[in-house]
PDB file of C-alpha atoms in Angstrom:
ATOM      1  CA  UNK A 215     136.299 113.018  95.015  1.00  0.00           C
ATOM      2  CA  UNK A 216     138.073 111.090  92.289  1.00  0.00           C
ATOM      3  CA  UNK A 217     140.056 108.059  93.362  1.00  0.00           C
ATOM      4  CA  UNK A 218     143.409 109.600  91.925  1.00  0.00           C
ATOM      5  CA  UNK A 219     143.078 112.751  93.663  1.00  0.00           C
ATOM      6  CA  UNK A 220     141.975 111.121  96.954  1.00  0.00           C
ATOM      7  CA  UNK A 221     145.047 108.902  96.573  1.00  0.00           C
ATOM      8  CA  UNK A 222     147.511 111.378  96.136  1.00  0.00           C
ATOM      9  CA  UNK A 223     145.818 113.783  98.755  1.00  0.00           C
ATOM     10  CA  UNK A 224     145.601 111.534 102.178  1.00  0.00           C
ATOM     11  CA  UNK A 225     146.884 113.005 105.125  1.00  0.00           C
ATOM     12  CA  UNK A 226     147.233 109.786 107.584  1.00  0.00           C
ATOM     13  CA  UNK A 227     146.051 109.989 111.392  1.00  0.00           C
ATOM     14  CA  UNK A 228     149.212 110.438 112.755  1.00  0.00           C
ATOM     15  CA  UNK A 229     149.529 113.886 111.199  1.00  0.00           C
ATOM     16  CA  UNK A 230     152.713 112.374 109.147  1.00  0.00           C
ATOM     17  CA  UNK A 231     152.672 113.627 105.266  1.00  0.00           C
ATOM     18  CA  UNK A 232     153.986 112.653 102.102  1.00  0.00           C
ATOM     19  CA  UNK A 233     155.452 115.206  99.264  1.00  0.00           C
ATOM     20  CA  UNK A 234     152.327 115.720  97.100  1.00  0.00           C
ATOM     21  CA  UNK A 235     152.242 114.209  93.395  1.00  0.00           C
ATOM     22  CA  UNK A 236     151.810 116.586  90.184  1.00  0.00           C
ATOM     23  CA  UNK A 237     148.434 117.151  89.155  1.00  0.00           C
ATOM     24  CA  UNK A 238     147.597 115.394  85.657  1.00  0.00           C
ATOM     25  CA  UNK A 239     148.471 118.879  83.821  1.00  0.00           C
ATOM     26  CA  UNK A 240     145.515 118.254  81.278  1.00  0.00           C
ATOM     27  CA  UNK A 241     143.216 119.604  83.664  1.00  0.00           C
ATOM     28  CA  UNK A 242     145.078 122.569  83.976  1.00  0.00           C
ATOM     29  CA  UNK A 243     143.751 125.274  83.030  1.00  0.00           C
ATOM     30  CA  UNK A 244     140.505 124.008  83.466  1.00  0.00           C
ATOM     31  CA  UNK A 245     138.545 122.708  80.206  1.00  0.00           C
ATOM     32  CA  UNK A 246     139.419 120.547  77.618  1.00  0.00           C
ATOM     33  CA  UNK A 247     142.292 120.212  75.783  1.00  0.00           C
ATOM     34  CA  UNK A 248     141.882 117.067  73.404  1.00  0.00           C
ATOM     35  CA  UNK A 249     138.719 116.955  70.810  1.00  0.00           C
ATOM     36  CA  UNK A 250     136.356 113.556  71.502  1.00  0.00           C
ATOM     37  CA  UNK A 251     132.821 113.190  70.866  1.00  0.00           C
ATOM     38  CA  UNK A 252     131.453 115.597  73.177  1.00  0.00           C
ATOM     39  CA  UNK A 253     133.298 118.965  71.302  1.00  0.00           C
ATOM     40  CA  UNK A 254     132.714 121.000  68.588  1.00  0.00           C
ATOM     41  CA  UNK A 255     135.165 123.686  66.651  1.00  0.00           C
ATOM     42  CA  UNK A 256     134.868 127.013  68.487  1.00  0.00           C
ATOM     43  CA  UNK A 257     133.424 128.145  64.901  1.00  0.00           C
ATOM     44  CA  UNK A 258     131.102 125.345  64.955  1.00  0.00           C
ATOM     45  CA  UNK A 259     129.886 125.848  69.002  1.00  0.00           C
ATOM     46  CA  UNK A 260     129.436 130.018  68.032  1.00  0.00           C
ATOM     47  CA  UNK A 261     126.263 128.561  65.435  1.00  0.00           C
ATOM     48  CA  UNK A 262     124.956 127.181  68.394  1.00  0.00           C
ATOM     49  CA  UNK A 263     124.208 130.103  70.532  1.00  0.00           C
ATOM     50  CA  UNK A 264     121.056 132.040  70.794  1.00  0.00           C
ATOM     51  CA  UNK A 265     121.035 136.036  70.539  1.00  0.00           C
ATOM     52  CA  UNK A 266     118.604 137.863  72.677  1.00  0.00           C
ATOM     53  CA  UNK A 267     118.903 140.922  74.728  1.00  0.00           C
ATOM     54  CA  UNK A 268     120.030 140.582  78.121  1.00  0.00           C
ATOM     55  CA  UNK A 269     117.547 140.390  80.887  1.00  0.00           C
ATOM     56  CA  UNK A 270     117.758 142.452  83.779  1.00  0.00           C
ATOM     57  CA  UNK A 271     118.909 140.868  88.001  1.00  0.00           C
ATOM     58  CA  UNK A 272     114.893 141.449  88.990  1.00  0.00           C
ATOM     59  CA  UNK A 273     114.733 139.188  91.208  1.00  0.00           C
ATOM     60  CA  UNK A 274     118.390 138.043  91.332  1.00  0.00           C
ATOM     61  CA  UNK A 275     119.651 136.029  94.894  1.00  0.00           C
ATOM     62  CA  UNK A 276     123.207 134.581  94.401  1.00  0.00           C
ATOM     63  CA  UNK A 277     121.711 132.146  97.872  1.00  0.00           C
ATOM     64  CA  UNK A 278     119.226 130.567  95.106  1.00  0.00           C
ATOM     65  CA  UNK A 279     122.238 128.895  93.936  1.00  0.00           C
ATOM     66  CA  UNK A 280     123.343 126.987  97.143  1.00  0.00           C
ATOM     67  CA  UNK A 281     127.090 127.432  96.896  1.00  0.00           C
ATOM     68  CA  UNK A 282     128.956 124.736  97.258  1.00  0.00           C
ATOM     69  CA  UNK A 283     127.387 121.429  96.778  1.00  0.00           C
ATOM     70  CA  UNK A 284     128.706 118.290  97.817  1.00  0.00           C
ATOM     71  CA  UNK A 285     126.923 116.133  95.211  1.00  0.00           C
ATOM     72  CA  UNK A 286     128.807 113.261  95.345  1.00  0.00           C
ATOM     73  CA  UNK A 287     128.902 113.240  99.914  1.00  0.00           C
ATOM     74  CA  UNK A 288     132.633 112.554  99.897  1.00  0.00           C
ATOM     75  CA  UNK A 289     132.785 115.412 102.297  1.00  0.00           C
ATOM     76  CA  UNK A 290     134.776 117.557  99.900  1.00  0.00           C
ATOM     77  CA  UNK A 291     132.029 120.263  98.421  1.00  0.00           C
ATOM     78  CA  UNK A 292     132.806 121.692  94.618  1.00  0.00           C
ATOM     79  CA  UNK A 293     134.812 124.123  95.616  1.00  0.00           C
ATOM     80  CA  UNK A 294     137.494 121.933  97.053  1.00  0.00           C
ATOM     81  CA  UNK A 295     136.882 119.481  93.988  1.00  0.00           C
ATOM     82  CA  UNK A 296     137.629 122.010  91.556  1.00  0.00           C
ATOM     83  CA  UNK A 297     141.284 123.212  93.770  1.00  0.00           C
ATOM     84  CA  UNK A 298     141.959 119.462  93.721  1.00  0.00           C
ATOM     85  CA  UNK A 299     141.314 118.929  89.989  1.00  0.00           C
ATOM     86  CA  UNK A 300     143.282 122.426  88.820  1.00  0.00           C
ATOM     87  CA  UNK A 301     146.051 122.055  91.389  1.00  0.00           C
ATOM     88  CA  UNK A 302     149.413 122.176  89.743  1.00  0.00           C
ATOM     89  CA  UNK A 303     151.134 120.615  93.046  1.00  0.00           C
ATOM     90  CA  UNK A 304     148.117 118.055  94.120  1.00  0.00           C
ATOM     91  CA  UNK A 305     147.002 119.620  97.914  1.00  0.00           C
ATOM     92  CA  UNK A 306     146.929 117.317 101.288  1.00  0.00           C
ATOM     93  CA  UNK A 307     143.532 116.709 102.227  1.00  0.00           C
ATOM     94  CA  UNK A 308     143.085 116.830 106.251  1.00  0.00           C
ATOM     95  CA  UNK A 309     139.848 114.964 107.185  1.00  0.00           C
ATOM     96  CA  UNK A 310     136.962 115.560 108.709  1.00  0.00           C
ATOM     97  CA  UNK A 311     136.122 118.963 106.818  1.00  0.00           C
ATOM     98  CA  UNK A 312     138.031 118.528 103.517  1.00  0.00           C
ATOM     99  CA  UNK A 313     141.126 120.805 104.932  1.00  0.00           C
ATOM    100  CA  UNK A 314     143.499 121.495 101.550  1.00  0.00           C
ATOM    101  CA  UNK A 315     146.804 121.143 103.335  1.00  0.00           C
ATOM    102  CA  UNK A 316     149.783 122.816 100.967  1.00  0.00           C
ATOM    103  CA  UNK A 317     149.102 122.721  97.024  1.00  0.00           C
ATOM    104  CA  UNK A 318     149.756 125.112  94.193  1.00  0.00           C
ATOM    105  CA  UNK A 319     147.671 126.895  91.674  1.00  0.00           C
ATOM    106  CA  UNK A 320     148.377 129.004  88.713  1.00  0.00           C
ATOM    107  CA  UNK A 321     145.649 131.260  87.992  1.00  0.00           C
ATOM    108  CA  UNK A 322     145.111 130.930  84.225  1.00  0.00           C
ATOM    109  CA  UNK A 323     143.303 134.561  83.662  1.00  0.00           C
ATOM    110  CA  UNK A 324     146.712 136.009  84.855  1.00  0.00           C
ATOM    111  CA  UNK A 325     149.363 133.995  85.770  1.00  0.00           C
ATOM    112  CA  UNK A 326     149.463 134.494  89.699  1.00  0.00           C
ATOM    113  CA  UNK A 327     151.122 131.609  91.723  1.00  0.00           C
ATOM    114  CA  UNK A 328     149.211 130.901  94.253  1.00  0.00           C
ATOM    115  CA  UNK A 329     150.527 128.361  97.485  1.00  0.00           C
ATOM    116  CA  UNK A 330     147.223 129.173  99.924  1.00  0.00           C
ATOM    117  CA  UNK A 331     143.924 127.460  98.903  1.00  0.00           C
ATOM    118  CA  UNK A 332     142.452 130.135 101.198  1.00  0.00           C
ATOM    119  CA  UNK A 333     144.030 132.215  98.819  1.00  0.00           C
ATOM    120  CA  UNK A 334     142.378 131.040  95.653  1.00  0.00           C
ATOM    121  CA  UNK A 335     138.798 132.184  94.465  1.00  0.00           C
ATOM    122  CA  UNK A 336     136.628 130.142  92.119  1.00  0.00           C
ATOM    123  CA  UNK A 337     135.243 131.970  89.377  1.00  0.00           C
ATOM    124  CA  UNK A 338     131.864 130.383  87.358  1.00  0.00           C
ATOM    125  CA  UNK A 339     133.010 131.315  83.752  1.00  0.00           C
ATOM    126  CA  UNK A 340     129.407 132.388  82.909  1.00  0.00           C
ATOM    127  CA  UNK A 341     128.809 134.259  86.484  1.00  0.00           C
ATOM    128  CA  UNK A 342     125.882 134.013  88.373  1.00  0.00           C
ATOM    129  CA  UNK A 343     124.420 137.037  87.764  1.00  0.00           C
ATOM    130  CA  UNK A 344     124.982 136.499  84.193  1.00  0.00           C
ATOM    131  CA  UNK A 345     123.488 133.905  83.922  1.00  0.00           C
ATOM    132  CA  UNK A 346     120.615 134.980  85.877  1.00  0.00           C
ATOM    133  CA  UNK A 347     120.364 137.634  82.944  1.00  0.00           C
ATOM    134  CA  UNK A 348     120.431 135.065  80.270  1.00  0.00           C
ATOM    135  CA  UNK A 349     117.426 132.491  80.668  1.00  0.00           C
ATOM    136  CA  UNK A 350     118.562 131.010  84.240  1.00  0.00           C
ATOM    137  CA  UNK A 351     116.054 133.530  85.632  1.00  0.00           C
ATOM    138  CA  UNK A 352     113.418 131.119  84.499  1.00  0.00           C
ATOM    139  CA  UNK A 353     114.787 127.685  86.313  1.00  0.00           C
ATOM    140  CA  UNK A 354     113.487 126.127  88.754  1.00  0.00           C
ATOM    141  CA  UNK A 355     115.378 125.451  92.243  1.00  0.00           C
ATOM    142  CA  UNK A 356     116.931 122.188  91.482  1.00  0.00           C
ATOM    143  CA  UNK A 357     118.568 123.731  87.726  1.00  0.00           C
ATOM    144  CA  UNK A 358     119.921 126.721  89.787  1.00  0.00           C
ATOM    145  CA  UNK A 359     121.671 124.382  92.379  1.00  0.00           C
ATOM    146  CA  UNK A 360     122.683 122.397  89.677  1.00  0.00           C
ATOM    147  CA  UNK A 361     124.203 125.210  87.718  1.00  0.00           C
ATOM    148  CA  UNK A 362     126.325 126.692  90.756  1.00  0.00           C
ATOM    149  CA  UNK A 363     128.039 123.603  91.752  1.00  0.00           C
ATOM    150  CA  UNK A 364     128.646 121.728  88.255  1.00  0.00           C
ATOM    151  CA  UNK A 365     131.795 120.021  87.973  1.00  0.00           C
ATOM    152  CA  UNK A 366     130.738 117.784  85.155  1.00  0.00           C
ATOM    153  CA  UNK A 367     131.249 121.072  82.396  1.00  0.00           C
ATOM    154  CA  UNK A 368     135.151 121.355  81.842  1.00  0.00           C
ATOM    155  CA  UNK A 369     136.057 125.065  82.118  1.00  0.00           C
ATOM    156  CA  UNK A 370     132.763 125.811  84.301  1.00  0.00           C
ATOM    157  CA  UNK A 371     134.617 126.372  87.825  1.00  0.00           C
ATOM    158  CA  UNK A 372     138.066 127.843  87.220  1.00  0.00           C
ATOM    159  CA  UNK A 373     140.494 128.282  89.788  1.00  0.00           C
ATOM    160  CA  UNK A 374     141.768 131.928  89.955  1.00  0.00           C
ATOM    161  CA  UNK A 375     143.339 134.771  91.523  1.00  0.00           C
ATOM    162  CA  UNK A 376     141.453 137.292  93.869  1.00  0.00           C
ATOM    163  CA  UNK A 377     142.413 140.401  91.785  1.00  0.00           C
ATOM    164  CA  UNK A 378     141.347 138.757  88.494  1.00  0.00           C
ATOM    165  CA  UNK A 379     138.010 137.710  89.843  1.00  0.00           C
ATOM    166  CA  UNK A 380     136.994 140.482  91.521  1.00  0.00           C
ATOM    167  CA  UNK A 381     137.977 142.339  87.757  1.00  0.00           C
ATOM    168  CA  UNK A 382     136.226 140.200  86.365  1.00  0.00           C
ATOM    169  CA  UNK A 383     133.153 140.485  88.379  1.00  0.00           C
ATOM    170  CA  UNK A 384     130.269 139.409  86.719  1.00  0.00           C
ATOM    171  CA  UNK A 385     131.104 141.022  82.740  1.00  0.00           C
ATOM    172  CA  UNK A 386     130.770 139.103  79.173  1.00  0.00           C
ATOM    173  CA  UNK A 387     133.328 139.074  76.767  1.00  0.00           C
ATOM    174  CA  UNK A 388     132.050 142.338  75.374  1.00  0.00           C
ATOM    175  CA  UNK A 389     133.699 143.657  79.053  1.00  0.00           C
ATOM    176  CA  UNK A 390     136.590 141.525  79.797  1.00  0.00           C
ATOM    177  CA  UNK A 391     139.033 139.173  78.788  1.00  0.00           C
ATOM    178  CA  UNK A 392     141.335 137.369  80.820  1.00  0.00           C
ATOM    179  CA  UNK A 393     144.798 139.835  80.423  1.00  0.00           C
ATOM    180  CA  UNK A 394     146.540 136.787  80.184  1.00  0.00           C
ATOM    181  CA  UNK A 395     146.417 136.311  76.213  1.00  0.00           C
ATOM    182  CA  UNK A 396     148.013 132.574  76.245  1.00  0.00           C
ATOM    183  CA  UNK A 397     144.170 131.641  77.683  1.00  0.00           C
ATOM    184  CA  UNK A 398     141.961 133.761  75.621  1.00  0.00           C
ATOM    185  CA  UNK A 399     141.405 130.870  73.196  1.00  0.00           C
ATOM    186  CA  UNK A 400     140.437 128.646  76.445  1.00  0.00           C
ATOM    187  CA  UNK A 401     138.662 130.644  78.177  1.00  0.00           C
ATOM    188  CA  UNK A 402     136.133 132.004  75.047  1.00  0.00           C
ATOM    189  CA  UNK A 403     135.645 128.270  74.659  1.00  0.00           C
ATOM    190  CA  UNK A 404     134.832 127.570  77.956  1.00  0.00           C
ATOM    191  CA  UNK A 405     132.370 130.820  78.150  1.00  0.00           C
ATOM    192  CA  UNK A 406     130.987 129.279  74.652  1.00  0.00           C
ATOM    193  CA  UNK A 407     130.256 125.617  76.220  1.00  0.00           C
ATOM    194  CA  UNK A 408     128.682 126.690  79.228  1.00  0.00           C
ATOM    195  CA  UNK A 409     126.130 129.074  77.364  1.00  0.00           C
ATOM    196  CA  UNK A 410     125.535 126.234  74.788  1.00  0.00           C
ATOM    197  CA  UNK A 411     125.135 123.481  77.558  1.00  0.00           C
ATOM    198  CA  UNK A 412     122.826 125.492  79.624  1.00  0.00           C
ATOM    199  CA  UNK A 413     120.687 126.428  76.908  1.00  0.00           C
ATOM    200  CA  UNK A 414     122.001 130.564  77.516  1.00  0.00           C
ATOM    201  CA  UNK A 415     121.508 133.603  75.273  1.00  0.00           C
ATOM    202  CA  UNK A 416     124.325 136.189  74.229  1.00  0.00           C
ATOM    203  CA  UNK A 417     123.160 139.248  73.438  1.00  0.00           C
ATOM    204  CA  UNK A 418     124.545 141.269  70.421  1.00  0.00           C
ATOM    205  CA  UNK A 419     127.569 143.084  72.273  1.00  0.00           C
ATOM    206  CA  UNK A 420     128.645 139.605  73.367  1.00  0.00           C
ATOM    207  CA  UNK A 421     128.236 137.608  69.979  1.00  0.00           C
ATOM    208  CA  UNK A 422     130.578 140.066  68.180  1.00  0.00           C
ATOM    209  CA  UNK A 423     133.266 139.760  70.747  1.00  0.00           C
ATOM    210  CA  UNK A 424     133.079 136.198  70.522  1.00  0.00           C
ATOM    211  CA  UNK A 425     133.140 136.728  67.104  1.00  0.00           C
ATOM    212  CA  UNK A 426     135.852 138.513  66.918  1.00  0.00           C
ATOM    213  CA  UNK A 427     138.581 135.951  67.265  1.00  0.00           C
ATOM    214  CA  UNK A 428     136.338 133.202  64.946  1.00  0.00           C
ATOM    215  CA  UNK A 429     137.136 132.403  60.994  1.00  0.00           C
ATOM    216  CA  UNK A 430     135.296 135.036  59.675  1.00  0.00           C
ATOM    217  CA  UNK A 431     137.368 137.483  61.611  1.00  0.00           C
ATOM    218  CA  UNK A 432     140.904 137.031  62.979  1.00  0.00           C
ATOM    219  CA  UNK A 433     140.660 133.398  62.814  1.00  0.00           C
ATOM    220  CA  UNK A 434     143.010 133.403  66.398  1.00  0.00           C
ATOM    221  CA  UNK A 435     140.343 130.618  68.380  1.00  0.00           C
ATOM    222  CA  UNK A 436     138.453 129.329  65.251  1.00  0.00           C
ATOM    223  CA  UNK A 437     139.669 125.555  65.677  1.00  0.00           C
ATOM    224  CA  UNK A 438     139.384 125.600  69.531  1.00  0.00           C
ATOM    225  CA  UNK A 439     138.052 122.490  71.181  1.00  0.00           C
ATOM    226  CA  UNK A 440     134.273 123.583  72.841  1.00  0.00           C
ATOM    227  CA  UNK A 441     133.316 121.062  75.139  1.00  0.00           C
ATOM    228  CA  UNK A 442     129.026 120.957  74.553  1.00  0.00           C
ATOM    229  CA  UNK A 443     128.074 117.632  75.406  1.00  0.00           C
TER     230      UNK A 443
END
């Protein structure tokens, strides 16, 4: 857990509590928000991308992924690292077990408050299963682990409501956006980054919806900031 976020999360032995800082609001939503060497133009990131026809979920076990790593052993798995990073109101953290104590979220596919980190789901932009469907039914153990519990890809784990997740549910672009249309820009980049970063396909369906909103169409996300690496 970062040093900032442990710092303004401590919940001493004597139970007492302090009022929780703000969370640094550039990680909220989740993704990035300033260009620097590692992004791209959302026009740019779309030549990256690989079209192939989707796979099928033979052989498909959301377990091979291993969710949710603790990969740096701070006791906080990624899970609670990605409530910590996206809280708007920075959570109490109770220890042993990495208890979130308190904290707000906003849940950027919809807007829902949130004060309950029970509450809040995290949603893989690229879903499992999807990515199962697009090349990731080819890694080996280690890449799949890897993939499920990545908090080094901005806009990778997102913080969201129940209701959007499970509507959501495992669907491309071709099958949902977020209804929230302030993050439709953020959240194509996002889904745009992880494909590219993870070396994943879009099939035809998918490419022209993420087409859709580039220069050579409406032009709405065509100067987006696409974190690839």
């Amino acid at each position: 857990m970062g040093a900032a976020i442990l710092a303004a999360a401590v919940w001493t032995c004597s139970g007492s509590q302090e009022a929780p800082p703000e969370a640094d609001r550039s990680l909220v939503p989740a993704g990035p928000v300033t260009r620097d060497a590692g992004t791209v133009d959302y026009d740019q990131a779309l030549k990256r991308l690989t079209v192939a026809e989707a796979g099928t979920l033979d052989g498909y076990d959301r377990r091979a992924f291993r969710l949710y790593q603790d990969a740096d052993g701070d006791g906080c798995d990624a899970r609670k690292e990605a409530l910590l990073a996206q809280a708007i109101t920075v959570p109490q953290v109770r220890e042993p077990g990495c208890e979130l104590v308190g904290g707000v979220w906003v849940s950027p596919y919809d807007g829902v408050r949130l004060t309950d980190a029970r509450d809040v789901q995290i949603d893989h932009v690229v879903a499992l299963a999807e990515a199962w469907r697009s090349g990731a039914n080819s890694w080996k153990k280690d890449r799949l682990v890897a993939y499920g519990s990545d908090l080094d890809g901005p806009g990778h784990l997102v913080a969201v409501s129940r209701e959007a997740n499970r509507a959501k549910s495992a669907l491309d672009p071709a099958g949902w956006l977020p209804p929230d249309r302030t993050h439709l820009c953020r959240y194509l980049a996002d889904w745009v980054g992880t494909k590219t970063r993870w070396g994943l396909t879009v099939d035809e369906r998918e490419m022209r919806a993420l087409e859709a909103v580039s220069g050579r169409a409406s032009g709405e996300c065509a100067g987006e900031p696409v974190w690839v690496g």
